[in-house]
Tab-separated table of C-alpha atoms in Angstrom:
chain	number	residue	atom	x	y	z
A	1	GLY	CA	12.601	-4.727	7.283
A	2	ALA	CA	11.429	-7.988	5.893
A	3	VAL	CA	10.442	-7.915	2.190
A	4	VAL	CA	7.963	-10.064	0.400
A	5	SER	CA	7.662	-9.809	-3.400
A	6	GLN	CA	4.830	-10.923	-5.698
A	7	HIS	CA	4.812	-11.593	-9.393
A	8	PRO	CA	3.201	-10.625	-11.589
A	9	SER	CA	1.939	-7.339	-10.028
A	10	TRP	CA	-0.951	-7.480	-12.591
A	11	VAL	CA	-2.200	-9.893	-15.266
A	12	ILE	CA	-4.934	-9.888	-17.818
A	13	CYS	CA	-5.987	-13.337	-19.151
A	14	LYS	CA	-8.817	-15.005	-21.107
A	15	SER	CA	-11.462	-16.953	-19.466
A	16	GLY	CA	-10.431	-20.576	-19.196
A	17	THR	CA	-6.771	-20.129	-18.874
A	18	SER	CA	-4.724	-20.676	-15.790
A	19	VAL	CA	-2.693	-18.010	-13.968
A	20	LYS	CA	0.319	-18.578	-11.537
A	21	ILE	CA	1.116	-15.966	-8.938
A	22	GLU	CA	4.376	-16.180	-7.127
A	23	CYS	CA	5.021	-15.090	-3.646
A	24	ARG	CA	8.682	-14.754	-2.436
A	25	SER	CA	10.162	-13.841	1.010
A	26	LEU	CA	13.444	-12.181	-0.078
A	27	ASP	CA	15.267	-11.921	3.091
A	28	PHE	CA	13.923	-14.340	5.470
A	29	GLN	CA	12.578	-18.036	5.579
A	30	ALA	CA	8.875	-18.309	5.696
A	31	THR	CA	7.524	-21.561	7.137
A	32	THR	CA	4.017	-20.177	6.787
A	33	MET	CA	2.598	-18.168	3.887
A	34	PHE	CA	-0.940	-16.887	3.431
A	35	TRP	CA	-3.085	-16.105	0.551
A	36	TYR	CA	-5.718	-13.443	0.657
A	37	ARG	CA	-8.228	-12.041	-1.837
A	38	GLN	CA	-9.705	-8.728	-1.856
A	39	PHE	CA	-12.745	-7.749	-4.149
A	40	PRO	CA	-13.409	-4.070	-5.038
A	41	LYS	CA	-14.617	-2.173	-1.968
A	42	GLN	CA	-14.486	-5.182	0.188
A	43	SER	CA	-12.277	-6.401	3.004
A	44	LEU	CA	-9.439	-8.829	2.555
A	45	MET	CA	-10.342	-12.500	2.999
A	46	LEU	CA	-8.087	-15.400	3.821
A	47	MET	CA	-8.168	-18.036	1.175
A	48	ALA	CA	-5.695	-20.479	2.432
A	49	THR	CA	-2.716	-21.185	4.646
A	50	SER	CA	0.444	-22.570	3.088
A	51	ASN	CA	3.017	-24.475	5.100
A	52	GLU	CA	6.321	-25.470	3.549
A	53	GLY	CA	6.302	-28.974	2.465
A	54	SER	CA	2.810	-29.734	3.296
A	55	LYS	CA	-0.577	-29.356	1.906
A	56	ALA	CA	-2.305	-25.946	2.180
A	57	THR	CA	-5.299	-25.469	4.457
A	58	TYR	CA	-8.175	-23.885	2.666
A	59	GLU	CA	-10.790	-21.562	4.089
A	60	GLN	CA	-14.516	-22.599	3.935
A	61	GLY	CA	-15.763	-21.799	0.373
A	62	VAL	CA	-12.424	-21.602	-1.386
A	63	GLU	CA	-12.165	-24.452	-3.929
A	64	LYS	CA	-8.805	-26.153	-3.348
A	65	ASP	CA	-9.007	-27.705	-6.956
A	66	LYS	CA	-9.359	-24.379	-8.536
A	67	PHE	CA	-6.898	-22.430	-6.363
A	68	LEU	CA	-3.791	-24.614	-6.464
A	69	ILE	CA	-1.209	-23.790	-3.846
A	70	ASN	CA	2.409	-25.085	-3.775
A	71	HIS	CA	4.822	-24.140	-1.068
A	72	ALA	CA	7.832	-25.931	-2.234
A	73	SER	CA	10.595	-23.958	-0.431
A	74	LEU	CA	11.012	-21.744	2.594
A	75	THR	CA	11.041	-18.742	0.327
A	76	LEU	CA	8.520	-19.368	-2.402
A	77	SER	CA	4.817	-20.148	-2.526
A	78	THR	CA	2.736	-20.156	-5.606
A	79	LEU	CA	-1.042	-19.837	-6.227
A	80	THR	CA	-2.287	-21.064	-9.498
A	81	VAL	CA	-5.968	-19.924	-10.539
A	82	THR	CA	-6.972	-22.910	-12.824
A	83	SER	CA	-9.622	-22.233	-15.638
A	84	ALA	CA	-10.000	-18.687	-14.474
A	85	HIS	CA	-13.332	-17.001	-14.931
A	86	PRO	CA	-14.356	-13.366	-14.844
A	87	GLU	CA	-15.649	-13.821	-11.191
A	88	ASP	CA	-12.033	-14.679	-10.271
A	89	SER	CA	-10.958	-11.191	-11.107
A	90	SER	CA	-9.695	-9.749	-7.888
A	91	PHE	CA	-6.658	-8.576	-6.002
A	92	TYR	CA	-4.520	-11.399	-4.515
A	93	ILE	CA	-2.130	-10.681	-1.758
A	94	CYS	CA	0.291	-12.970	-0.005
A	95	SER	CA	1.789	-12.577	3.368
A	96	ALA	CA	4.662	-14.503	4.975
A	97	SER	CA	5.490	-15.272	8.578
A	98	PRO	CA	8.981	-15.969	9.559
A	99	SER	CA	8.007	-17.504	12.846
A	100	GLY	CA	5.609	-19.953	11.397
A	101	ARG	CA	2.809	-19.073	13.747
A	102	GLY	CA	1.426	-16.046	11.882
A	103	GLU	CA	2.071	-13.597	14.696
A	104	THR	CA	4.104	-11.383	12.493
A	105	GLN	CA	3.115	-11.300	8.748
A	106	TYR	CA	4.826	-9.289	6.024
A	107	PHE	CA	2.676	-8.495	2.978
A	108	GLY	CA	3.410	-8.741	-0.596
A	109	PRO	CA	2.550	-5.840	-2.861
A	110	GLY	CA	-0.403	-7.900	-4.270
A	111	THR	CA	-1.322	-9.060	-7.798
A	112	ARG	CA	-4.356	-7.627	-9.843
A	113	LEU	CA	-5.940	-10.348	-11.826
A	114	LEU	CA	-8.361	-9.429	-14.562
A	115	VAL	CA	-10.172	-12.326	-16.333
A	116	LEU	CA	-11.758	-11.486	-19.600
B	1	LYS	CA	-18.116	-16.268	13.498
B	2	ASN	CA	-15.861	-13.465	14.436
B	3	GLU	CA	-16.798	-10.089	13.278
B	4	VAL	CA	-14.294	-7.238	13.061
B	5	GLU	CA	-15.978	-3.851	13.043
B	6	GLN	CA	-14.289	-0.672	12.329
B	7	SER	CA	-15.412	2.926	12.688
B	8	PRO	CA	-15.634	5.211	11.214
B	9	GLN	CA	-15.939	3.858	7.611
B	10	ASN	CA	-14.806	7.148	6.033
B	11	LEU	CA	-13.005	10.166	7.695
B	12	THR	CA	-11.926	13.386	6.203
B	13	ALA	CA	-9.868	15.732	8.345
B	14	GLN	CA	-7.616	18.725	8.100
B	15	GLU	CA	-3.899	18.499	8.229
B	16	GLY	CA	-2.685	18.552	11.888
B	17	GLU	CA	-5.865	17.156	13.372
B	18	PHE	CA	-5.633	14.170	15.956
B	19	ILE	CA	-7.108	11.229	14.186
B	20	THR	CA	-8.824	8.049	15.925
B	21	ILE	CA	-9.914	4.986	14.295
B	22	ASN	CA	-11.726	2.210	16.392
B	23	CYS	CA	-11.858	-1.489	16.077
B	24	SER	CA	-14.032	-3.925	17.863
B	25	TYR	CA	-14.199	-7.702	17.520
B	26	SER	CA	-16.500	-10.401	18.927
B	27	VAL	CA	-14.469	-13.343	19.993
B	28	GLY	CA	-11.109	-14.007	21.815
B	29	ILE	CA	-7.927	-13.301	19.824
B	30	SER	CA	-4.363	-13.977	20.072
B	31	ALA	CA	-3.223	-10.693	18.246
B	32	LEU	CA	-4.564	-7.685	16.632
B	33	HIS	CA	-2.877	-5.979	13.598
B	34	TRP	CA	-3.348	-2.489	12.266
B	35	LEU	CA	-2.483	-2.283	8.602
B	36	GLN	CA	-2.256	0.508	6.004
B	37	GLN	CA	-3.284	-0.020	2.436
B	38	HIS	CA	-2.421	2.590	-0.040
B	39	PRO	CA	-4.483	3.222	-3.286
B	40	GLY	CA	-2.233	0.858	-5.340
B	41	GLY	CA	-3.176	-1.889	-2.939
B	42	GLY	CA	0.002	-2.599	-1.173
B	43	ILE	CA	-0.328	-3.374	2.458
B	44	VAL	CA	2.087	-2.206	5.211
B	45	SER	CA	1.866	-3.662	8.774
B	46	LEU	CA	1.777	-0.765	11.264
B	47	PHE	CA	1.334	-2.697	14.484
B	48	MET	CA	0.773	-5.928	15.913
B	49	LEU	CA	-0.343	-5.991	19.539
B	50	SER	CA	-1.899	-8.387	22.028
B	51	SER	CA	-2.129	-5.993	25.132
B	52	GLY	CA	-1.502	-2.426	26.105
B	53	LYS	CA	-0.213	0.108	23.741
B	54	LYS	CA	2.411	0.698	21.118
B	55	LYS	CA	3.840	3.899	19.745
B	56	HIS	CA	5.761	4.455	16.376
B	57	GLY	CA	6.253	7.982	15.410
B	58	ARG	CA	3.097	9.783	15.134
B	59	LEU	CA	0.992	6.627	15.331
B	60	ILE	CA	-0.315	5.068	18.604
B	61	ALA	CA	-2.222	1.821	18.769
B	62	THR	CA	-3.965	0.657	22.050
B	63	ILE	CA	-5.828	-2.447	22.836
B	64	ASN	CA	-8.215	-3.394	25.620
B	65	ILE	CA	-8.567	-7.207	25.546
B	66	GLN	CA	-11.429	-7.296	28.121
B	67	GLU	CA	-13.552	-4.870	26.176
B	68	LYS	CA	-12.433	-6.464	22.795
B	69	HIS	CA	-11.609	-3.047	21.386
B	70	SER	CA	-8.647	-1.406	19.784
B	71	SER	CA	-7.878	2.190	18.624
B	72	LEU	CA	-5.310	3.580	16.270
B	73	HIS	CA	-4.404	7.204	16.821
B	74	ILE	CA	-2.523	9.528	14.461
B	75	THR	CA	-1.228	12.681	15.820
B	76	ALA	CA	-0.460	15.786	13.759
B	77	SER	CA	-1.963	14.132	10.753
B	78	HIS	CA	-0.460	14.894	7.357
B	79	PRO	CA	-1.833	14.431	3.814
B	80	ARG	CA	0.651	11.511	3.418
B	81	ASP	CA	-1.329	9.620	6.077
B	82	SER	CA	-4.186	9.390	3.594
B	83	ALA	CA	-4.866	5.761	3.081
B	84	VAL	CA	-7.191	2.851	4.099
B	85	TYR	CA	-6.452	1.690	7.597
B	86	ILE	CA	-7.495	-1.990	8.403
B	87	CYS	CA	-7.810	-3.735	11.597
B	88	ALA	CA	-7.174	-7.457	11.530
B	89	VAL	CA	-7.254	-10.133	14.241
B	90	ARG	CA	-5.570	-13.431	14.621
B	91	LEU	CA	-7.959	-15.773	16.482
B	92	GLY	CA	-6.765	-17.812	19.394
B	93	GLY	CA	-6.695	-21.525	19.294
B	94	GLY	CA	-3.945	-21.955	16.762
B	95	ALA	CA	-5.590	-20.463	13.728
B	96	ASP	CA	-3.000	-18.299	12.069
B	97	GLY	CA	-4.704	-16.527	9.192
B	98	LEU	CA	-5.954	-13.015	9.792
B	99	THR	CA	-9.665	-11.740	9.830
B	100	PHE	CA	-10.022	-8.290	8.556
B	101	GLY	CA	-12.270	-5.371	9.087
B	102	LYS	CA	-13.610	-3.442	6.175
B	103	GLY	CA	-11.137	-0.658	6.647
B	104	THR	CA	-11.362	3.088	7.377
B	105	HIS	CA	-10.841	5.317	4.403
B	106	LEU	CA	-8.907	8.395	5.754
B	107	ILE	CA	-8.369	11.603	3.797
B	108	ILE	CA	-6.232	14.274	5.281
B	109	GLN	CA	-6.737	17.610	3.452
B	110	PRO	CA	-3.933	20.169	3.533
């Protein structure tokens, strides 16, 4: 089946630093990638939809200047958490859709971020 | 705002039991996903359906579009089925991202 990787799998950083998370589709081209966030004991929440070659679409309440998304190629999307704060500590998961319409989504293994 | 409600929130059963997890949603959707999340956090997509019924091994998923309801069944449950099962919907009208339920924490005891 289709494989999506994320790197790093976990990261600990100091408050105020920026953290970049990569999401790659390994064996298919993904015109659309999605970024989700999950706080402890809560459901996953869509943060943004990323289309290759265009600006990401952010969900209400997600700061686009804080969570920078770049989808420069059909196999790679990156999420950069800028000036991270402890409240940004969460589990970040990406998914990729080969069809471009989100009907089939393959999930990455997730990245645990802890901001001290 | 679409709400995705799952029940039960927690379920503990004995190995071999037939398991049913329910999902209800409040607005029109174009597709519904059942996902499995293991303790490490990784998510596996089990089913995507927009009508009827799908079966994969011991797992069966059904959806009733008119009633806005879906069920996930596990037959002959096994301890390795222990995980969080999440219902997620893709709204109609071109929105692609998923809206998730809170998940059902399933424990199968040997």
